[in-house]
Short mmCIF file of C-alpha atoms and ligand atoms in Angstrom, two decimals:
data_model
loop_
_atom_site.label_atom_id
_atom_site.label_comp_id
_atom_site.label_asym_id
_atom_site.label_seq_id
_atom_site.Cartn_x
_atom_site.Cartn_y
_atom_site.Cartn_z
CA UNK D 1 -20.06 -98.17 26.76
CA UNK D 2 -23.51 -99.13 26.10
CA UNK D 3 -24.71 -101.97 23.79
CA UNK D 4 -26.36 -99.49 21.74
CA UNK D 5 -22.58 -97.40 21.71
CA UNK D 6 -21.08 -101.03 20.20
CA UNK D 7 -23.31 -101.10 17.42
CA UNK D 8 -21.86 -97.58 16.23
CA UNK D 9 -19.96 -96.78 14.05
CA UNK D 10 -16.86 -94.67 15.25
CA UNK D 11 -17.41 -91.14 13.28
CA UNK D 12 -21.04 -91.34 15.29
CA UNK D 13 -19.40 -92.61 18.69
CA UNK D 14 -16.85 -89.58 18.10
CA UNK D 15 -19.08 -86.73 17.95
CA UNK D 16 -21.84 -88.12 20.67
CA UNK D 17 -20.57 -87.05 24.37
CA UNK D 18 -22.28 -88.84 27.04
CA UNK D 19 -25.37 -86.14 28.13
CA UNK D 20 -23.69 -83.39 30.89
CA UNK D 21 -25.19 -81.45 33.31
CA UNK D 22 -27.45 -78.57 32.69
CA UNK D 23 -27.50 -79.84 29.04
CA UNK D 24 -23.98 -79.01 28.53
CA UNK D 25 -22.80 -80.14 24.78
CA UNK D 26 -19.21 -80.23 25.43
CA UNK D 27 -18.14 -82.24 28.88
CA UNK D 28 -17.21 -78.74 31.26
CA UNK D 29 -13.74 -78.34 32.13
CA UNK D 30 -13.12 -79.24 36.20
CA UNK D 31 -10.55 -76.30 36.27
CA UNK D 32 -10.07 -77.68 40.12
CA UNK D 33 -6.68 -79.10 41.76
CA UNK D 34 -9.00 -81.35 44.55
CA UNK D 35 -12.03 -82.75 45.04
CA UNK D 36 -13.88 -82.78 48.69
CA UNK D 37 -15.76 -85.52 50.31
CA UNK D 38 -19.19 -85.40 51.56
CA UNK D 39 -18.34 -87.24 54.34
CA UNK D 40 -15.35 -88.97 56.67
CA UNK D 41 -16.66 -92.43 55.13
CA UNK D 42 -16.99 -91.30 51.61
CA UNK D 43 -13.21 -90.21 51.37
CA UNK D 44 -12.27 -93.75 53.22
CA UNK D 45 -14.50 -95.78 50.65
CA UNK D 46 -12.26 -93.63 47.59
CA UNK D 47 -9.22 -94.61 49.62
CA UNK D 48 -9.72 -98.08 49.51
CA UNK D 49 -10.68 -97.87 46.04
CA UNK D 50 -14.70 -98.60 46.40
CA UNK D 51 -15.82 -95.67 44.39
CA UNK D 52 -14.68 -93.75 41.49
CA UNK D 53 -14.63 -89.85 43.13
CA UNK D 54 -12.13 -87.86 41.88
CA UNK D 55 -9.45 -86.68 44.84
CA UNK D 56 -6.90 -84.96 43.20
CA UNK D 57 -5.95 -83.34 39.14
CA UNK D 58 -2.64 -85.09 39.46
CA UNK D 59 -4.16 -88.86 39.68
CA UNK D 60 -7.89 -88.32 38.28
CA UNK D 61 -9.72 -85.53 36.33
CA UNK D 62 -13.41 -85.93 35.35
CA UNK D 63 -12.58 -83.95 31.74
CA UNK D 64 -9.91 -86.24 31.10
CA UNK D 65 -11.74 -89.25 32.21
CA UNK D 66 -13.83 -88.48 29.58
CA UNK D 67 -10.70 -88.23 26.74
CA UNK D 68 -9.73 -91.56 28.03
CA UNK D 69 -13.26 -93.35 27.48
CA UNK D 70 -12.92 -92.30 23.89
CA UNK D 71 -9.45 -93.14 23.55
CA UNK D 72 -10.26 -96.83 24.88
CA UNK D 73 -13.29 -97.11 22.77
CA UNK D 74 -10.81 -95.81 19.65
CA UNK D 75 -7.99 -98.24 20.00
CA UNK D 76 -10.41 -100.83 21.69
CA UNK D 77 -8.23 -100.84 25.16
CA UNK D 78 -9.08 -101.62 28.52
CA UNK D 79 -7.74 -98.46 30.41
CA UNK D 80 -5.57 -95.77 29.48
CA UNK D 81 -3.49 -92.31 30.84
CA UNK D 82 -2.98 -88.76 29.75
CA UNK D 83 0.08 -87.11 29.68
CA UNK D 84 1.48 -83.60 29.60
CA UNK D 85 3.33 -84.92 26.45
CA UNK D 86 4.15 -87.59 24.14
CA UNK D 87 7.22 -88.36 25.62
CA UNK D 88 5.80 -88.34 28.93
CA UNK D 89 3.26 -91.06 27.58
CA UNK D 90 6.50 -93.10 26.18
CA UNK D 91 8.94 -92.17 29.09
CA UNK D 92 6.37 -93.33 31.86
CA UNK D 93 5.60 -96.75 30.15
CA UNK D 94 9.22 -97.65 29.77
CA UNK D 95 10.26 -96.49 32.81
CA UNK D 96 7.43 -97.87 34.77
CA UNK D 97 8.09 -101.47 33.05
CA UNK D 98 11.95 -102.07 33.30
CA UNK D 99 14.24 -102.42 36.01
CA UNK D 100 18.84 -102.23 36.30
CA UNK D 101 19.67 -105.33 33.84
CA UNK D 102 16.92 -105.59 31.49
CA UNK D 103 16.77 -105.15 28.08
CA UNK D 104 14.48 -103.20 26.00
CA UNK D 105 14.50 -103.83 22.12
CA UNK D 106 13.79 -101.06 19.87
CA UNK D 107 12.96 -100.78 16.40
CA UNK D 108 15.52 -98.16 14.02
CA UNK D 109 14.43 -94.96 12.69
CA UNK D 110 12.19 -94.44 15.56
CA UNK D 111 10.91 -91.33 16.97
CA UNK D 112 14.71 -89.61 17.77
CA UNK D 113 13.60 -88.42 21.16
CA UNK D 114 12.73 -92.31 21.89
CA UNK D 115 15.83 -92.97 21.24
CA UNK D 116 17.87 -90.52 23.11
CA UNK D 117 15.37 -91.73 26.65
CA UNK D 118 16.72 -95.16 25.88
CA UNK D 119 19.85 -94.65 24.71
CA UNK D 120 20.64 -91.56 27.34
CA UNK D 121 17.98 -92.20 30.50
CA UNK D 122 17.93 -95.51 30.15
CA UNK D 123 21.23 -96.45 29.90
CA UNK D 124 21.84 -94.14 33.25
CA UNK D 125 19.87 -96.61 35.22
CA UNK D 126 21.70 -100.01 33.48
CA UNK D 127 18.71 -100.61 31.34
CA UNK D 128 20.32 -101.74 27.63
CA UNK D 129 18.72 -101.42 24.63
CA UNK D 130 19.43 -103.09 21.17
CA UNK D 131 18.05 -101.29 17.90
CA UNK D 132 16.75 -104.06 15.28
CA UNK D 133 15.77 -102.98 12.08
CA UNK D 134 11.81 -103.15 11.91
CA UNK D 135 11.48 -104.63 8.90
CA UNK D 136 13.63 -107.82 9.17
CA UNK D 137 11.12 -109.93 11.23
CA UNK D 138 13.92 -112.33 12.23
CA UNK D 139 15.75 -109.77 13.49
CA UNK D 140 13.11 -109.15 15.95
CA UNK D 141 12.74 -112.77 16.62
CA UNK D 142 16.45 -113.21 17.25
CA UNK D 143 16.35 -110.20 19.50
CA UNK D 144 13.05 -110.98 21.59
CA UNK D 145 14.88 -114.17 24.24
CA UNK D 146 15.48 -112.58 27.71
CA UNK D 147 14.46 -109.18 26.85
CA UNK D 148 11.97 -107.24 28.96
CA UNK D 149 9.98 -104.94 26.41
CA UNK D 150 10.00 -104.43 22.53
CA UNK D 151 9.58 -101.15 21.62
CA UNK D 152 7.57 -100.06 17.91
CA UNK D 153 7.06 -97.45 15.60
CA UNK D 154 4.81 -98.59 12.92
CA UNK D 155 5.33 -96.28 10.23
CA UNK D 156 8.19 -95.23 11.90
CA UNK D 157 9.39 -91.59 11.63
CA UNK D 158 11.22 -90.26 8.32
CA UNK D 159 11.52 -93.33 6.48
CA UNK D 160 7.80 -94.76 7.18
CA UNK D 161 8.82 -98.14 7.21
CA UNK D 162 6.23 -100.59 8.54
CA UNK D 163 6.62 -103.87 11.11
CA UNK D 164 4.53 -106.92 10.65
CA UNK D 165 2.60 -106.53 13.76
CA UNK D 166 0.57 -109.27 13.74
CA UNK D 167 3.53 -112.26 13.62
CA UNK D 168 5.80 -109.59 16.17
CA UNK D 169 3.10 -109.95 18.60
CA UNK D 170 2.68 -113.48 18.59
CA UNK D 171 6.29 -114.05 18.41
CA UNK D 172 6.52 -111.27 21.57
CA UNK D 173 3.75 -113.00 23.47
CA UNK D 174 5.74 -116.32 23.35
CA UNK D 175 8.63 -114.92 24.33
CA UNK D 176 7.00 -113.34 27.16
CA UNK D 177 8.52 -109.50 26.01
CA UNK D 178 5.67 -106.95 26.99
CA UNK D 179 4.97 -104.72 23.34
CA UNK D 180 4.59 -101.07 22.86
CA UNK D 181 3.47 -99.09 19.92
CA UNK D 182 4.04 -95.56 18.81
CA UNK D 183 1.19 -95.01 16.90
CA UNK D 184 0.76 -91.22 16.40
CA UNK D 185 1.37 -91.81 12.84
CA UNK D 186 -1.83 -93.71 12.08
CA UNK D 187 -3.69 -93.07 14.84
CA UNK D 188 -6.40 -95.34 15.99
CA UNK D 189 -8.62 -94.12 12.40
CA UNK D 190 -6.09 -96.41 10.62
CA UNK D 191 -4.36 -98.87 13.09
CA UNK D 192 -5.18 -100.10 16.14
CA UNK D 193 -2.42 -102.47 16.51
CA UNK D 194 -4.16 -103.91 20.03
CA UNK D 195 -6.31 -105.82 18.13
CA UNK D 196 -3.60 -107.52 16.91
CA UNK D 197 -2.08 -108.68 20.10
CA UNK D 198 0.16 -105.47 20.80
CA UNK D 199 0.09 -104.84 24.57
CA UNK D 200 0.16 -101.09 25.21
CA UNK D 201 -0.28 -97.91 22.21
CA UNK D 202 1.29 -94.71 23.05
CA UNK D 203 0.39 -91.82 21.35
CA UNK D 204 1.47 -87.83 20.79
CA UNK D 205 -1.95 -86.59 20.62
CA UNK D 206 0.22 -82.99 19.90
CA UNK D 207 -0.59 -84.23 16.43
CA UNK D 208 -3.35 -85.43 15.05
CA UNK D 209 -5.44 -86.07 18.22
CA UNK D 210 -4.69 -82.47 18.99
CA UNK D 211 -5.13 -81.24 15.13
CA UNK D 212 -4.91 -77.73 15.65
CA UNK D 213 -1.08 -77.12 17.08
CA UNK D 214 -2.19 -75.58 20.23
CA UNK D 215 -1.58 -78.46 22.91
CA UNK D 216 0.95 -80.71 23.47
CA UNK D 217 -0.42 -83.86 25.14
CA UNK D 218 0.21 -87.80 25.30
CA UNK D 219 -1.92 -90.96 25.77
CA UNK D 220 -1.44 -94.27 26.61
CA UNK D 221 -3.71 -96.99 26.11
CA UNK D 222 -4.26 -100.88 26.10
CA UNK D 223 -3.67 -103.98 28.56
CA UNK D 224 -6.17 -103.26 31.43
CA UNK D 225 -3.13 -104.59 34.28
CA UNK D 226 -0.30 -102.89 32.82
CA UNK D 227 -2.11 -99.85 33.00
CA UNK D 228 -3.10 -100.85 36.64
CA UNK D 229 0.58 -101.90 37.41
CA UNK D 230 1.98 -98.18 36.18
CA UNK D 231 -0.72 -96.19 38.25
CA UNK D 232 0.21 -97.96 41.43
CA UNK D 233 3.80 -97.80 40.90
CA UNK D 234 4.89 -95.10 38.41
CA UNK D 235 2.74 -92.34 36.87
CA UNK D 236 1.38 -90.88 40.37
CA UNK D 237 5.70 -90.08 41.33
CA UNK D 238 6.68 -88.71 37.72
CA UNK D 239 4.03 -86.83 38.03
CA UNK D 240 3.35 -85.88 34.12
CA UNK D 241 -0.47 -85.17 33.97
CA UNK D 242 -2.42 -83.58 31.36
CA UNK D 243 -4.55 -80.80 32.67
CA UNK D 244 -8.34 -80.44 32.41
CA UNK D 245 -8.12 -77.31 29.48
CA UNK D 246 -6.37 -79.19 27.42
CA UNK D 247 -8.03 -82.59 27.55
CA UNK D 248 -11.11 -80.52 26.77
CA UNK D 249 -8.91 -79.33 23.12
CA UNK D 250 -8.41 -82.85 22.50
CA UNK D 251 -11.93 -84.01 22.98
CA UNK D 252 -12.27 -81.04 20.29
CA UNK D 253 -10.09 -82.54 18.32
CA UNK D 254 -11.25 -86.31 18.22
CA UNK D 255 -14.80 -84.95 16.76
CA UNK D 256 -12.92 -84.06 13.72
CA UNK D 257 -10.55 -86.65 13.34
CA UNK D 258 -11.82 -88.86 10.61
CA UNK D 259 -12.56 -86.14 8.65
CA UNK D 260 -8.98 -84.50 8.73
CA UNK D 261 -7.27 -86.88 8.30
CA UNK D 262 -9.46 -88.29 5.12
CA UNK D 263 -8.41 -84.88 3.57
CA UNK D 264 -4.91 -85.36 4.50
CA UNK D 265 -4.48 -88.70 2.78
CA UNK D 266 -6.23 -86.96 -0.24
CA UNK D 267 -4.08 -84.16 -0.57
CA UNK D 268 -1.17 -86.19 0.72
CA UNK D 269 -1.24 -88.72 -2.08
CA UNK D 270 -1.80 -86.23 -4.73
CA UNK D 271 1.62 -84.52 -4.00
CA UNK D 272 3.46 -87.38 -3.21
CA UNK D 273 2.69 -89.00 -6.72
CA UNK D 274 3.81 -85.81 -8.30
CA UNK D 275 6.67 -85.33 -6.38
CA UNK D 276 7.98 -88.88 -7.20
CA UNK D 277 7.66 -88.07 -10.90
CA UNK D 278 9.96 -84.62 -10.46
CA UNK D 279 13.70 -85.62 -11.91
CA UNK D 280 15.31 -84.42 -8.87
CA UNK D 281 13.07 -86.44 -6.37
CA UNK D 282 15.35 -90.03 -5.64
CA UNK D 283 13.04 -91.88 -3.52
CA UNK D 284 9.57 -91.21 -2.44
CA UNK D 285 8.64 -92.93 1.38
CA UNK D 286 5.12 -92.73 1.93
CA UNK D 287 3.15 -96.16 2.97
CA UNK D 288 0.68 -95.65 0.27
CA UNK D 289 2.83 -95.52 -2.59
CA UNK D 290 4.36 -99.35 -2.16
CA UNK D 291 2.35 -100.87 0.74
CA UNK D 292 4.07 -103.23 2.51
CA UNK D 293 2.13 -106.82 2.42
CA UNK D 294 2.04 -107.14 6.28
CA UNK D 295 0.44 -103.95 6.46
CA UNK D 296 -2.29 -103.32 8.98
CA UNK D 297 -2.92 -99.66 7.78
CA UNK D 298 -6.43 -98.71 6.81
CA UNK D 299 -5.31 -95.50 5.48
CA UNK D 300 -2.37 -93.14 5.55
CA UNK D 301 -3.00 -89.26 6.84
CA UNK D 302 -0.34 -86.54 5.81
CA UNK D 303 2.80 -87.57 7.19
CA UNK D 304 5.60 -88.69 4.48
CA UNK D 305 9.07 -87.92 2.93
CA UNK D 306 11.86 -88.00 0.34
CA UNK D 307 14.62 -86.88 -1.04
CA UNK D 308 16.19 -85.17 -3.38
CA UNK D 309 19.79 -85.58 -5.38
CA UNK D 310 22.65 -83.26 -5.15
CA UNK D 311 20.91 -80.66 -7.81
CA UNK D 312 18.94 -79.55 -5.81
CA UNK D 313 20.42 -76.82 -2.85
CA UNK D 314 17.96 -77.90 0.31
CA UNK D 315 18.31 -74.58 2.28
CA UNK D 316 17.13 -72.34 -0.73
CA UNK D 317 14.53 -74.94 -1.37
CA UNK D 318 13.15 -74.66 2.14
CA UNK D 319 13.20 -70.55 1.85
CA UNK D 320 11.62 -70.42 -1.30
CA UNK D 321 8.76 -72.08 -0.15
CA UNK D 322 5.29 -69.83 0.77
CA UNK D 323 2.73 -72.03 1.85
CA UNK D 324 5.10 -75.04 3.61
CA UNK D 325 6.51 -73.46 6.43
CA UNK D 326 9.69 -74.72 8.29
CA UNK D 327 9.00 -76.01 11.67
CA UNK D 328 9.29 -79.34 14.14
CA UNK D 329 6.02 -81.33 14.74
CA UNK D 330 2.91 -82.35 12.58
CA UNK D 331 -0.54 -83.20 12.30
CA UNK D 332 -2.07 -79.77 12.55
CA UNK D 333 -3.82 -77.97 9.85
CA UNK D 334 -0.97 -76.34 8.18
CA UNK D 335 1.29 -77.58 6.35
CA UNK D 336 4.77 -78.12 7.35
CA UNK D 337 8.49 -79.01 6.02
CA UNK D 338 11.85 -80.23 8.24
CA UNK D 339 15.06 -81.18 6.13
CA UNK D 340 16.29 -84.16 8.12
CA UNK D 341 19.59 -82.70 8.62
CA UNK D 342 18.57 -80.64 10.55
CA UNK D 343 16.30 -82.45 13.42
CA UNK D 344 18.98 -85.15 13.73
CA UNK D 345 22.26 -83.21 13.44
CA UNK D 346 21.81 -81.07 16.58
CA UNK D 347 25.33 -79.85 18.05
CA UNK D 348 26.18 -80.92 21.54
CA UNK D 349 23.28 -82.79 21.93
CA UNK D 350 24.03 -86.35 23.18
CA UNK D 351 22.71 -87.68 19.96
CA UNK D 352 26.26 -86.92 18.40
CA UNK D 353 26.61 -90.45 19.30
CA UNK D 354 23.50 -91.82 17.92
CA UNK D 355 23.64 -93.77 14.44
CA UNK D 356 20.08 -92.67 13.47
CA UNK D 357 20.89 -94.20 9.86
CA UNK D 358 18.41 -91.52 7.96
CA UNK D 359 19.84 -90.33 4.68
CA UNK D 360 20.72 -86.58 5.33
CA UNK D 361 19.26 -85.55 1.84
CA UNK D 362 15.66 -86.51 3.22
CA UNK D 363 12.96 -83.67 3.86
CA UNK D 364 9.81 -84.73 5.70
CA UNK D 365 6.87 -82.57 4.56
CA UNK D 366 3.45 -82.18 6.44
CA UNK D 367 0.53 -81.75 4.00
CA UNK D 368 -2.29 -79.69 6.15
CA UNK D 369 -5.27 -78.80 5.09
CA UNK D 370 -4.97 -76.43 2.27
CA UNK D 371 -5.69 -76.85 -0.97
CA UNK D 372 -3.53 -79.60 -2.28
CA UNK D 373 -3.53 -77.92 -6.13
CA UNK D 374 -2.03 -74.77 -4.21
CA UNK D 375 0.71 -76.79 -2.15
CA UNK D 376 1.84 -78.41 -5.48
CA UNK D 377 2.31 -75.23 -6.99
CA UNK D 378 4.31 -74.13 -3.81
CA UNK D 379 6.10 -77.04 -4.27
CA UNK D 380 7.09 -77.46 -7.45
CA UNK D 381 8.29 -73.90 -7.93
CA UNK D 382 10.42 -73.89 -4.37
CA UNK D 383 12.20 -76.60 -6.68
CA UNK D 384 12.98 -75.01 -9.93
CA UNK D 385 14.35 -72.43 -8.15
CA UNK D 386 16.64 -74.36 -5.51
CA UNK D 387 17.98 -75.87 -8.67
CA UNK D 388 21.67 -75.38 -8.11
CA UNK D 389 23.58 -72.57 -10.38
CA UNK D 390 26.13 -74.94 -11.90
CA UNK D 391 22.19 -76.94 -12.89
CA UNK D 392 20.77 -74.88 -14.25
CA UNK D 393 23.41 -73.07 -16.30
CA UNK D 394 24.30 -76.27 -17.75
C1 PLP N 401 5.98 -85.84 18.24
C2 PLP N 401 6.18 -87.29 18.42
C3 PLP N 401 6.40 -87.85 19.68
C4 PLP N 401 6.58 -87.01 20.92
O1 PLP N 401 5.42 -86.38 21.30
P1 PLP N 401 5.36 -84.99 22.12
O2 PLP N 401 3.92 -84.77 22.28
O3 PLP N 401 6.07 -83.97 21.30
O4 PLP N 401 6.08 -85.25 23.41
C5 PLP N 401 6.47 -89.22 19.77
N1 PLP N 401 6.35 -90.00 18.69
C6 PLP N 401 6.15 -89.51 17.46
C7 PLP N 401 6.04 -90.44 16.30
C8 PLP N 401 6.07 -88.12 17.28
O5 PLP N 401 5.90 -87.63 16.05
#
């Protein structure tokens, strides 16, 4: 980044590519497994890690090199990774930070596939984790002595709740626990938690990074030697790279990004006032509607929940809806619904086990890009006709 780049602001710095060749607009895609050498001496000088030439798609890409410029300049990190997923992003950075006997603390109501690596993979390899509950900052504190890594999801998923970042990091740093963030929620528009002393920021840019469901991708970004220490000793053997096509979609996607998700929030916050006024609705969790006083969000994209009392029948309110449709994921430009009973009662799955602790009479809805006026009208009649019989006859 140039001194002239630092004086941008972020919507400019998003849309402004460095120059490519032959006058290129977009960076070209280096659809190309390996990279040759000029000479004997230039691959040697690569090898000992005197020059930057790419060798091979699995450890270095030029098209993603150029994603993970702009996610560094985004969350204001030293060095980051792309991943063939999310999960990859998350799975990589634990796995590449713990060994048999530590102890990894987690915050509740996190990401459930989070849980089932730590609870599941982890626990394979005699890595513990203890779930804390987010919120309760002496919890966390109580939690933090001897343990290796302190896992965060701030919102976390279905019930939104926020963690005071600023006082865990401080209280992490002292107890010498490296941090990790999940922050796919906010992204780095409306939280960049490194600036508050959080060590490493995973992301599923599947979502909003992404913004058009067509890629599933992760990132991970932050504390330049972590990085360093999970390149020499992890990420190369797991092997989860993002390819060169699809870091180009999410350099596509980043140019829009602050203007999605402005339009999300919107929209978002139009229904979810409504929705908390509607006599079946019990509880409303979105981050907007009762910010927390720690809270380091900036804004609050599309991404929030509730739930709704025993009047209403949830399957034949999901069915009766047009414009919401039924379906995993988020962050796209359509708008989406998933009853919670579903994603976290899946049969045989070794989540049985798991104590997610997420009311089952929660639905998580998506608002995309429509017109918000016509996704309240979805809305709101999906639910005067899911009333139930004995309800409505009464
Ligand atoms: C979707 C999601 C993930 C996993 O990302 P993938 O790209 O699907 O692997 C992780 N964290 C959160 C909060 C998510 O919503």
């Amino acid at each position: 980044m140039t001194d002239k780049d630092m004086r941008r602001s972020i919507d400019t710095l998003l849309v402004h590519d460095e120059r490519h060749s032959k006058g290129a607009v977009a960076p070209p895609i280096y659809q190309t497994s390996l990279f040759t050498f000029d000479s004997y001496q230039a691959m040697v000088d690569r090898f000992r890690g005197e020059t930057d030439h790419a060798v091979y798609s699995r450890i270095d890409n030029p098209t993603v090199s150029v994603l993970l410029e702009k996610i560094c300049l985004l969350e204001g990190g030293e060095k980051a990774l792309a991943f063939s997923s999310g999960i990859a992003a998350i799975s990589n950075a634990i796995l590449g930070l713990v060994k048999t006997g530590d102890r990894v603390v987690c915050v509740k109501h996190c990401y459930p596939d989070t849980y089932r690596l730590l609870q599941v993979i982890c626990a394979r390899f005699g890595v513990t984790t203890e779930f804390v509950d987010g919120t309760d900052l002496f919890a966390i504190e109580n939690a933090l002595p001897g343990a290796k890594l302190l896992f965060l999801e701030s919102p976390t998923t279905l019930l939104f709740e926020e963690q005071d970042l600023t006082s865990i990091a401080a209280l992490a740093k002292a107890a010498d626990v490296t941090t990790i963030i999940d922050n796919s929620w906010a992204t780095p528009i409306f939280q960049q938690p490194l600036k508050s002393g959080i060590d490493l920021v995973v992301h599923s840019a599947s979502k909003y990074i992404s913004g058009h469901s067509d890629t599933v991708a992760g990132l991970l970004v932050g504390n330049g030697s972590l990085i360093d220490k999970l390149v020499n000793e992890t990420t190369p053997y797991l092997g989860a790279k993002l390819s060169a096509s699809e870091a180009a979609l999410l350099l596509r996607g980043l140019r829009t990004l602050p203007l999605r998700l402005q339009r999300h929030q919107e929209s978002a916050l139009i229904i979810a006032k409504r929705i908390s006024d509607h006599p079946t609705v019990t509880a409303v969790h979105h981050p907007g509607l009762s910010p927390a006083p720690c809270s380091l969000l900036s804004g609050y994209g599309g991404l929030f929940s509730f739930e709704v009392d025993n009047s209403i029948n949830i399957p034949a309110f999901c069915n009766s809806l047009d414009l919401f449709r039924l379906g995993v994921s988020w962050g796209g430009y359509e708008s989406l619904i998933m009853p919670a009973e579903i994603s976290i009662n899946q049969a045989g799955s070794p989540s049985a086990a798991i104590d997610f602790g997420v009311p089952t009479r929660l639905i998580r809805l998506f608002v995309g890009l429509e017109d918000p006026e016509d996704l309240w009208q979805d809305l709101h009649a999906a639910l005067a006709s899911a009333l139930s019989s004995e309800t409505s006859n009464a």
